[in-house]
PDB file of C-alpha atoms in Angstrom:
ATOM      1  CA  UNK A   1       5.426 -18.744  27.639  1.00  0.00           C
ATOM      2  CA  UNK A   2       2.559 -16.406  28.733  1.00  0.00           C
ATOM      3  CA  UNK A   3       4.864 -13.385  28.540  1.00  0.00           C
ATOM      4  CA  UNK A   4       5.725 -14.329  24.901  1.00  0.00           C
ATOM      5  CA  UNK A   5       2.133 -15.002  24.019  1.00  0.00           C
ATOM      6  CA  UNK A   6       0.981 -11.449  25.091  1.00  0.00           C
ATOM      7  CA  UNK A   7       3.941  -9.760  23.241  1.00  0.00           C
ATOM      8  CA  UNK A   8       3.059 -11.685  20.167  1.00  0.00           C
ATOM      9  CA  UNK A   9      -0.758 -10.675  20.273  1.00  0.00           C
ATOM     10  CA  UNK A  10       0.381  -6.989  21.120  1.00  0.00           C
ATOM     11  CA  UNK A  11       2.371  -7.131  18.034  1.00  0.00           C
ATOM     12  CA  UNK A  12      -0.482  -8.336  15.939  1.00  0.00           C
ATOM     13  CA  UNK A  13      -2.750  -5.712  17.537  1.00  0.00           C
ATOM     14  CA  UNK A  14      -0.352  -2.944  16.415  1.00  0.00           C
ATOM     15  CA  UNK A  15       0.229  -4.719  13.059  1.00  0.00           C
ATOM     16  CA  UNK A  16      -3.662  -4.605  12.640  1.00  0.00           C
ATOM     17  CA  UNK A  17      -4.105  -0.863  13.510  1.00  0.00           C
ATOM     18  CA  UNK A  18      -1.185   0.227  11.341  1.00  0.00           C
ATOM     19  CA  UNK A  19      -2.430  -1.887   8.493  1.00  0.00           C
ATOM     20  CA  UNK A  20      -5.997  -0.614   8.831  1.00  0.00           C
ATOM     21  CA  UNK A  21      -4.747   2.851   8.905  1.00  0.00           C
ATOM     22  CA  UNK A  22      -2.815   2.276   5.538  1.00  0.00           C
ATOM     23  CA  UNK A  23      -5.750   0.709   3.826  1.00  0.00           C
ATOM     24  CA  UNK A  24      -7.639   4.115   4.679  1.00  0.00           C
ATOM     25  CA  UNK A  25      -4.367   6.142   2.957  1.00  0.00           C
ATOM     26  CA  UNK A  26      -4.563   3.942  -0.090  1.00  0.00           C
ATOM     27  CA  UNK A  27      -8.126   4.958  -0.747  1.00  0.00           C
ATOM     28  CA  UNK A  28      -7.097   8.867  -0.302  1.00  0.00           C
ATOM     29  CA  UNK A  29      -4.131   8.465  -2.299  1.00  0.00           C
ATOM     30  CA  UNK A  30      -5.976   5.989  -5.093  1.00  0.00           C
ATOM     31  CA  UNK A  31      -8.706   9.258  -5.255  1.00  0.00           C
ATOM     32  CA  UNK A  32      -6.149  11.718  -5.847  1.00  0.00           C
ATOM     33  CA  UNK A  33      -4.167   9.686  -8.400  1.00  0.00           C
ATOM     34  CA  UNK A  34      -7.471   9.145 -10.469  1.00  0.00           C
ATOM     35  CA  UNK A  35      -6.627  12.839 -11.501  1.00  0.00           C
ATOM     36  CA  UNK A  36      -4.131  11.600 -13.832  1.00  0.00           C
ATOM     37  CA  UNK A  37      -7.032  10.430 -15.979  1.00  0.00           C
ATOM     38  CA  UNK A  38      -8.165  13.704 -17.071  1.00  0.00           C
ATOM     39  CA  UNK A  39      -7.145  15.227 -20.371  1.00  0.00           C
ATOM     40  CA  UNK A  40      -3.398  16.013 -20.213  1.00  0.00           C
ATOM     41  CA  UNK A  41      -3.633  19.954 -19.657  1.00  0.00           C
ATOM     42  CA  UNK A  42      -6.533  19.708 -17.026  1.00  0.00           C
ATOM     43  CA  UNK A  43      -4.700  16.725 -15.328  1.00  0.00           C
ATOM     44  CA  UNK A  44      -1.658  18.941 -14.960  1.00  0.00           C
ATOM     45  CA  UNK A  45      -3.385  21.840 -13.465  1.00  0.00           C
ATOM     46  CA  UNK A  46      -5.421  19.654 -11.304  1.00  0.00           C
ATOM     47  CA  UNK A  47      -2.852  17.183  -9.973  1.00  0.00           C
ATOM     48  CA  UNK A  48      -0.024  19.795  -9.360  1.00  0.00           C
ATOM     49  CA  UNK A  49      -2.519  21.992  -7.543  1.00  0.00           C
ATOM     50  CA  UNK A  50      -3.505  19.039  -5.410  1.00  0.00           C
ATOM     51  CA  UNK A  51       0.180  17.939  -4.789  1.00  0.00           C
ATOM     52  CA  UNK A  52       0.819  21.731  -3.592  1.00  0.00           C
ATOM     53  CA  UNK A  53      -2.300  21.550  -1.154  1.00  0.00           C
ATOM     54  CA  UNK A  54      -1.060  18.573   0.348  1.00  0.00           C
ATOM     55  CA  UNK A  55       2.561  19.636   0.920  1.00  0.00           C
ATOM     56  CA  UNK A  56       1.319  23.001   2.338  1.00  0.00           C
ATOM     57  CA  UNK A  57      -1.361  21.890   4.698  1.00  0.00           C
ATOM     58  CA  UNK A  58      -0.475  21.545   8.270  1.00  0.00           C
ATOM     59  CA  UNK A  59      -2.845  18.652   8.969  1.00  0.00           C
ATOM     60  CA  UNK A  60      -1.852  16.953   6.107  1.00  0.00           C
ATOM     61  CA  UNK A  61       1.923  16.981   7.004  1.00  0.00           C
ATOM     62  CA  UNK A  62       1.110  15.735  10.493  1.00  0.00           C
ATOM     63  CA  UNK A  63      -0.915  12.796   8.768  1.00  0.00           C
ATOM     64  CA  UNK A  64       2.276  12.042   6.589  1.00  0.00           C
ATOM     65  CA  UNK A  65       4.406  11.815   9.747  1.00  0.00           C
ATOM     66  CA  UNK A  66       1.835   9.025  10.902  1.00  0.00           C
ATOM     67  CA  UNK A  67       1.840   7.546   7.691  1.00  0.00           C
ATOM     68  CA  UNK A  68       5.699   7.248   7.609  1.00  0.00           C
ATOM     69  CA  UNK A  69       5.468   5.720  11.027  1.00  0.00           C
ATOM     70  CA  UNK A  70       2.816   3.313  10.216  1.00  0.00           C
ATOM     71  CA  UNK A  71       4.964   2.086   7.303  1.00  0.00           C
ATOM     72  CA  UNK A  72       8.011   1.547   9.319  1.00  0.00           C
ATOM     73  CA  UNK A  73       6.355  -0.140  12.377  1.00  0.00           C
ATOM     74  CA  UNK A  74       4.000  -2.409  10.054  1.00  0.00           C
ATOM     75  CA  UNK A  75       7.115  -3.482   8.253  1.00  0.00           C
ATOM     76  CA  UNK A  76       9.354  -4.325  11.404  1.00  0.00           C
ATOM     77  CA  UNK A  77       6.363  -5.701  13.074  1.00  0.00           C
ATOM     78  CA  UNK A  78       5.708  -8.095  10.153  1.00  0.00           C
ATOM     79  CA  UNK A  79       9.325  -9.281  10.280  1.00  0.00           C
ATOM     80  CA  UNK A  80       9.190 -10.006  13.999  1.00  0.00           C
ATOM     81  CA  UNK A  81       6.208 -11.874  13.817  1.00  0.00           C
ATOM     82  CA  UNK A  82       7.406 -14.047  10.601  1.00  0.00           C
ATOM     83  CA  UNK A  83      10.629 -14.902  12.630  1.00  0.00           C
ATOM     84  CA  UNK A  84       8.308 -15.799  15.534  1.00  0.00           C
ATOM     85  CA  UNK A  85       6.209 -18.031  13.460  1.00  0.00           C
ATOM     86  CA  UNK A  86       9.129 -19.868  11.716  1.00  0.00           C
ATOM     87  CA  UNK A  87      10.530 -20.606  15.238  1.00  0.00           C
ATOM     88  CA  UNK A  88       7.331 -22.086  16.468  1.00  0.00           C
ATOM     89  CA  UNK A  89       6.672 -24.043  13.336  1.00  0.00           C
ATOM     90  CA  UNK A  90      10.204 -25.474  13.678  1.00  0.00           C
ATOM     91  CA  UNK A  91       8.931 -26.755  16.897  1.00  0.00           C
ATOM     92  CA  UNK A  92       5.717 -28.325  15.716  1.00  0.00           C
ATOM     93  CA  UNK A  93       6.604 -29.672  12.241  1.00  0.00           C
ATOM     94  CA  UNK A  94       3.739 -32.063  12.591  1.00  0.00           C
ATOM     95  CA  UNK A  95       1.293 -29.318  12.392  1.00  0.00           C
ATOM     96  CA  UNK A  96      -0.029 -29.240   8.696  1.00  0.00           C
ATOM     97  CA  UNK A  97      -2.821 -26.714   9.263  1.00  0.00           C
ATOM     98  CA  UNK A  98      -0.755 -24.216   7.328  1.00  0.00           C
ATOM     99  CA  UNK A  99      -1.295 -26.178   3.939  1.00  0.00           C
ATOM    100  CA  UNK A 100      -5.017 -25.499   4.037  1.00  0.00           C
ATOM    101  CA  UNK A 101      -4.794 -21.842   3.812  1.00  0.00           C
ATOM    102  CA  UNK A 102      -4.443 -19.670   0.742  1.00  0.00           C
ATOM    103  CA  UNK A 103      -0.960 -19.411  -0.870  1.00  0.00           C
ATOM    104  CA  UNK A 104      -0.744 -15.870  -0.066  1.00  0.00           C
ATOM    105  CA  UNK A 105      -1.737 -16.220   3.294  1.00  0.00           C
ATOM    106  CA  UNK A 106       1.365 -18.424   3.678  1.00  0.00           C
ATOM    107  CA  UNK A 107       3.531 -15.896   1.844  1.00  0.00           C
ATOM    108  CA  UNK A 108       2.842 -12.383   3.320  1.00  0.00           C
ATOM    109  CA  UNK A 109       6.305 -12.267   4.012  1.00  0.00           C
ATOM    110  CA  UNK A 110       7.313 -12.460   0.510  1.00  0.00           C
ATOM    111  CA  UNK A 111       4.568 -10.008  -0.887  1.00  0.00           C
ATOM    112  CA  UNK A 112       5.289  -7.486   2.007  1.00  0.00           C
ATOM    113  CA  UNK A 113       9.150  -7.641   0.714  1.00  0.00           C
ATOM    114  CA  UNK A 114       7.967  -7.001  -2.823  1.00  0.00           C
ATOM    115  CA  UNK A 115       5.823  -3.939  -1.663  1.00  0.00           C
ATOM    116  CA  UNK A 116       8.343  -2.647   0.535  1.00  0.00           C
ATOM    117  CA  UNK A 117      10.936  -2.731  -2.276  1.00  0.00           C
ATOM    118  CA  UNK A 118       8.256  -1.012  -4.350  1.00  0.00           C
ATOM    119  CA  UNK A 119       7.971   1.666  -1.610  1.00  0.00           C
ATOM    120  CA  UNK A 120      11.603   2.568  -1.657  1.00  0.00           C
ATOM    121  CA  UNK A 121      11.649   3.210  -5.465  1.00  0.00           C
ATOM    122  CA  UNK A 122       8.211   5.101  -5.234  1.00  0.00           C
ATOM    123  CA  UNK A 123       9.345   7.434  -2.477  1.00  0.00           C
ATOM    124  CA  UNK A 124      12.544   8.150  -3.948  1.00  0.00           C
ATOM    125  CA  UNK A 125      11.101   8.930  -7.595  1.00  0.00           C
ATOM    126  CA  UNK A 126       8.149  10.864  -6.352  1.00  0.00           C
ATOM    127  CA  UNK A 127       8.088  12.084  -2.598  1.00  0.00           C
ATOM    128  CA  UNK A 128      11.947  12.615  -2.727  1.00  0.00           C
ATOM    129  CA  UNK A 129      12.037  14.291  -6.170  1.00  0.00           C
ATOM    130  CA  UNK A 130       9.023  16.675  -5.245  1.00  0.00           C
ATOM    131  CA  UNK A 131      10.459  17.703  -1.818  1.00  0.00           C
ATOM    132  CA  UNK A 132      14.307  17.997  -2.669  1.00  0.00           C
ATOM    133  CA  UNK A 133      14.541  17.518  -6.451  1.00  0.00           C
ATOM    134  CA  UNK A 134      14.976  20.616  -8.878  1.00  0.00           C
ATOM    135  CA  UNK A 135      11.255  20.204 -10.599  1.00  0.00           C
ATOM    136  CA  UNK A 136      10.258  22.222 -13.448  1.00  0.00           C
ATOM    137  CA  UNK A 137       7.028  24.449 -12.588  1.00  0.00           C
ATOM    138  CA  UNK A 138       3.893  24.623 -14.661  1.00  0.00           C
ATOM    139  CA  UNK A 139       1.992  27.611 -15.976  1.00  0.00           C
ATOM    140  CA  UNK A 140       0.528  28.376 -12.250  1.00  0.00           C
ATOM    141  CA  UNK A 141       4.041  28.556 -10.786  1.00  0.00           C
ATOM    142  CA  UNK A 142       3.246  24.950  -9.065  1.00  0.00           C
ATOM    143  CA  UNK A 143       6.051  22.151  -9.011  1.00  0.00           C
ATOM    144  CA  UNK A 144       5.401  20.127 -11.959  1.00  0.00           C
ATOM    145  CA  UNK A 145       5.073  16.691 -10.458  1.00  0.00           C
ATOM    146  CA  UNK A 146       2.689  15.541 -13.046  1.00  0.00           C
ATOM    147  CA  UNK A 147       5.518  15.903 -15.192  1.00  0.00           C
ATOM    148  CA  UNK A 148       7.776  13.600 -13.181  1.00  0.00           C
ATOM    149  CA  UNK A 149       4.798  11.257 -13.174  1.00  0.00           C
ATOM    150  CA  UNK A 150       4.500  10.827 -16.808  1.00  0.00           C
ATOM    151  CA  UNK A 151       8.192  10.752 -17.662  1.00  0.00           C
ATOM    152  CA  UNK A 152       8.501   7.784 -14.948  1.00  0.00           C
ATOM    153  CA  UNK A 153       6.044   5.927 -16.913  1.00  0.00           C
ATOM    154  CA  UNK A 154       7.562   6.119 -20.324  1.00  0.00           C
ATOM    155  CA  UNK A 155       9.761   3.129 -19.211  1.00  0.00           C
ATOM    156  CA  UNK A 156       8.187  -0.098 -19.866  1.00  0.00           C
ATOM    157  CA  UNK A 157       9.988  -1.866 -17.058  1.00  0.00           C
ATOM    158  CA  UNK A 158       9.014   0.410 -14.586  1.00  0.00           C
ATOM    159  CA  UNK A 159       5.141   0.243 -15.625  1.00  0.00           C
ATOM    160  CA  UNK A 160       5.467  -3.851 -15.056  1.00  0.00           C
ATOM    161  CA  UNK A 161       7.434  -3.275 -11.879  1.00  0.00           C
ATOM    162  CA  UNK A 162       4.536  -1.268 -10.824  1.00  0.00           C
ATOM    163  CA  UNK A 163       1.884  -3.336 -11.806  1.00  0.00           C
ATOM    164  CA  UNK A 164       3.594  -6.296 -10.150  1.00  0.00           C
ATOM    165  CA  UNK A 165       3.678  -4.358  -7.077  1.00  0.00           C
ATOM    166  CA  UNK A 166       0.083  -3.707  -7.130  1.00  0.00           C
ATOM    167  CA  UNK A 167      -1.101  -7.215  -7.351  1.00  0.00           C
ATOM    168  CA  UNK A 168       1.719  -8.259  -4.654  1.00  0.00           C
ATOM    169  CA  UNK A 169      -0.365  -5.323  -2.634  1.00  0.00           C
ATOM    170  CA  UNK A 170      -3.784  -6.774  -3.862  1.00  0.00           C
ATOM    171  CA  UNK A 171      -2.890 -10.499  -2.565  1.00  0.00           C
ATOM    172  CA  UNK A 172      -1.514  -8.803   0.721  1.00  0.00           C
ATOM    173  CA  UNK A 173      -4.640  -6.733   1.371  1.00  0.00           C
ATOM    174  CA  UNK A 174      -6.806  -9.957   0.606  1.00  0.00           C
ATOM    175  CA  UNK A 175      -5.508 -11.792   3.644  1.00  0.00           C
ATOM    176  CA  UNK A 176      -4.418  -8.526   5.776  1.00  0.00           C
ATOM    177  CA  UNK A 177      -7.838  -6.600   5.527  1.00  0.00           C
ATOM    178  CA  UNK A 178      -9.713  -9.275   7.197  1.00  0.00           C
ATOM    179  CA  UNK A 179      -7.198 -10.595   9.499  1.00  0.00           C
ATOM    180  CA  UNK A 180      -6.567  -6.965  10.833  1.00  0.00           C
ATOM    181  CA  UNK A 181     -10.624  -6.748  11.189  1.00  0.00           C
ATOM    182  CA  UNK A 182     -10.474  -9.905  13.004  1.00  0.00           C
ATOM    183  CA  UNK A 183      -7.677  -9.058  15.219  1.00  0.00           C
ATOM    184  CA  UNK A 184      -9.163  -5.891  16.535  1.00  0.00           C
ATOM    185  CA  UNK A 185     -12.623  -7.172  16.618  1.00  0.00           C
ATOM    186  CA  UNK A 186     -14.461  -5.060  14.171  1.00  0.00           C
ATOM    187  CA  UNK A 187     -16.942  -7.628  13.013  1.00  0.00           C
ATOM    188  CA  UNK A 188     -19.812  -9.590  14.881  1.00  0.00           C
ATOM    189  CA  UNK A 189     -19.932 -13.303  13.715  1.00  0.00           C
ATOM    190  CA  UNK A 190     -23.364 -12.567  12.058  1.00  0.00           C
ATOM    191  CA  UNK A 191     -21.311 -10.167   9.856  1.00  0.00           C
ATOM    192  CA  UNK A 192     -18.128 -12.305   9.061  1.00  0.00           C
ATOM    193  CA  UNK A 193     -19.161 -12.765   5.517  1.00  0.00           C
ATOM    194  CA  UNK A 194     -19.868  -9.172   4.971  1.00  0.00           C
ATOM    195  CA  UNK A 195     -16.463  -8.046   6.241  1.00  0.00           C
ATOM    196  CA  UNK A 196     -14.732 -10.698   3.988  1.00  0.00           C
ATOM    197  CA  UNK A 197     -16.918  -9.563   0.729  1.00  0.00           C
ATOM    198  CA  UNK A 198     -15.983  -5.897   1.510  1.00  0.00           C
ATOM    199  CA  UNK A 199     -12.389  -6.751   2.047  1.00  0.00           C
ATOM    200  CA  UNK A 200     -12.155  -8.739  -1.135  1.00  0.00           C
ATOM    201  CA  UNK A 201     -13.903  -5.811  -3.144  1.00  0.00           C
ATOM    202  CA  UNK A 202     -11.529  -3.350  -1.645  1.00  0.00           C
ATOM    203  CA  UNK A 203      -8.466  -5.310  -2.643  1.00  0.00           C
ATOM    204  CA  UNK A 204      -9.657  -5.555  -6.176  1.00  0.00           C
ATOM    205  CA  UNK A 205     -10.678  -2.026  -6.507  1.00  0.00           C
ATOM    206  CA  UNK A 206      -7.278  -0.844  -4.768  1.00  0.00           C
ATOM    207  CA  UNK A 207      -5.366  -3.356  -6.940  1.00  0.00           C
ATOM    208  CA  UNK A 208      -6.899  -2.494 -10.314  1.00  0.00           C
ATOM    209  CA  UNK A 209      -7.013   1.154  -9.645  1.00  0.00           C
ATOM    210  CA  UNK A 210      -3.389   1.880  -8.840  1.00  0.00           C
ATOM    211  CA  UNK A 211      -2.340  -0.694 -11.805  1.00  0.00           C
ATOM    212  CA  UNK A 212      -4.436   1.083 -14.339  1.00  0.00           C
ATOM    213  CA  UNK A 213      -2.601   4.274 -13.893  1.00  0.00           C
ATOM    214  CA  UNK A 214       0.944   3.614 -15.296  1.00  0.00           C
ATOM    215  CA  UNK A 215      -0.874   1.553 -18.256  1.00  0.00           C
ATOM    216  CA  UNK A 216      -3.084   4.291 -18.924  1.00  0.00           C
ATOM    217  CA  UNK A 217      -0.165   7.017 -19.197  1.00  0.00           C
ATOM    218  CA  UNK A 218       2.221   4.494 -21.099  1.00  0.00           C
ATOM    219  CA  UNK A 219      -0.621   3.541 -23.609  1.00  0.00           C
ATOM    220  CA  UNK A 220      -1.785   6.942 -24.122  1.00  0.00           C
ATOM    221  CA  UNK A 221       1.203   8.889 -24.055  1.00  0.00           C
ATOM    222  CA  UNK A 222       3.918   7.086 -25.632  1.00  0.00           C
TER     223      UNK A 222
END
């Protein structure tokens, strides 16, 4: 029993660390994507130049491998923890404490699955295309990832799927950010409310920031 508890705590700690790293990455990714709000010609030049800079930088490449590993570890860890919790819940069916928690806290597995499915599409349509696809080039000779992004958001179903995934991400973050901070002990009891407020606003900004991008492109370009 003690060994099982230690194993569970280790998995939660690993999930917290990978989750916080992914939270940091989301901020950087959002800031880069904000270039899509620029006027079209300026956005194309800026976004494609930014993409080339990221793909050609050794430090960024190293970070990208950490990112891929974090996504995989976070997903697998979440699956193991979910299976463990369900097994535990089956032993203690009389425990109704979960009913008092937020619905998104009780459905992190479902939210995480939606996000994972979205990531598969997202990597296929953008990362894979940039790395291995036959992309057009812009006036500066850079791979025209901007054109690929604009074309992708011409389809309303894709835009709606993107927005749905971002709201799933937002609810995932509402629980995950505070839970991760608590797991790794990043707050003092005096600052619990501050951490909670920061986490809430962070979740809102990430959610609406990313969701606004495909909506903006769809309604201004088509």
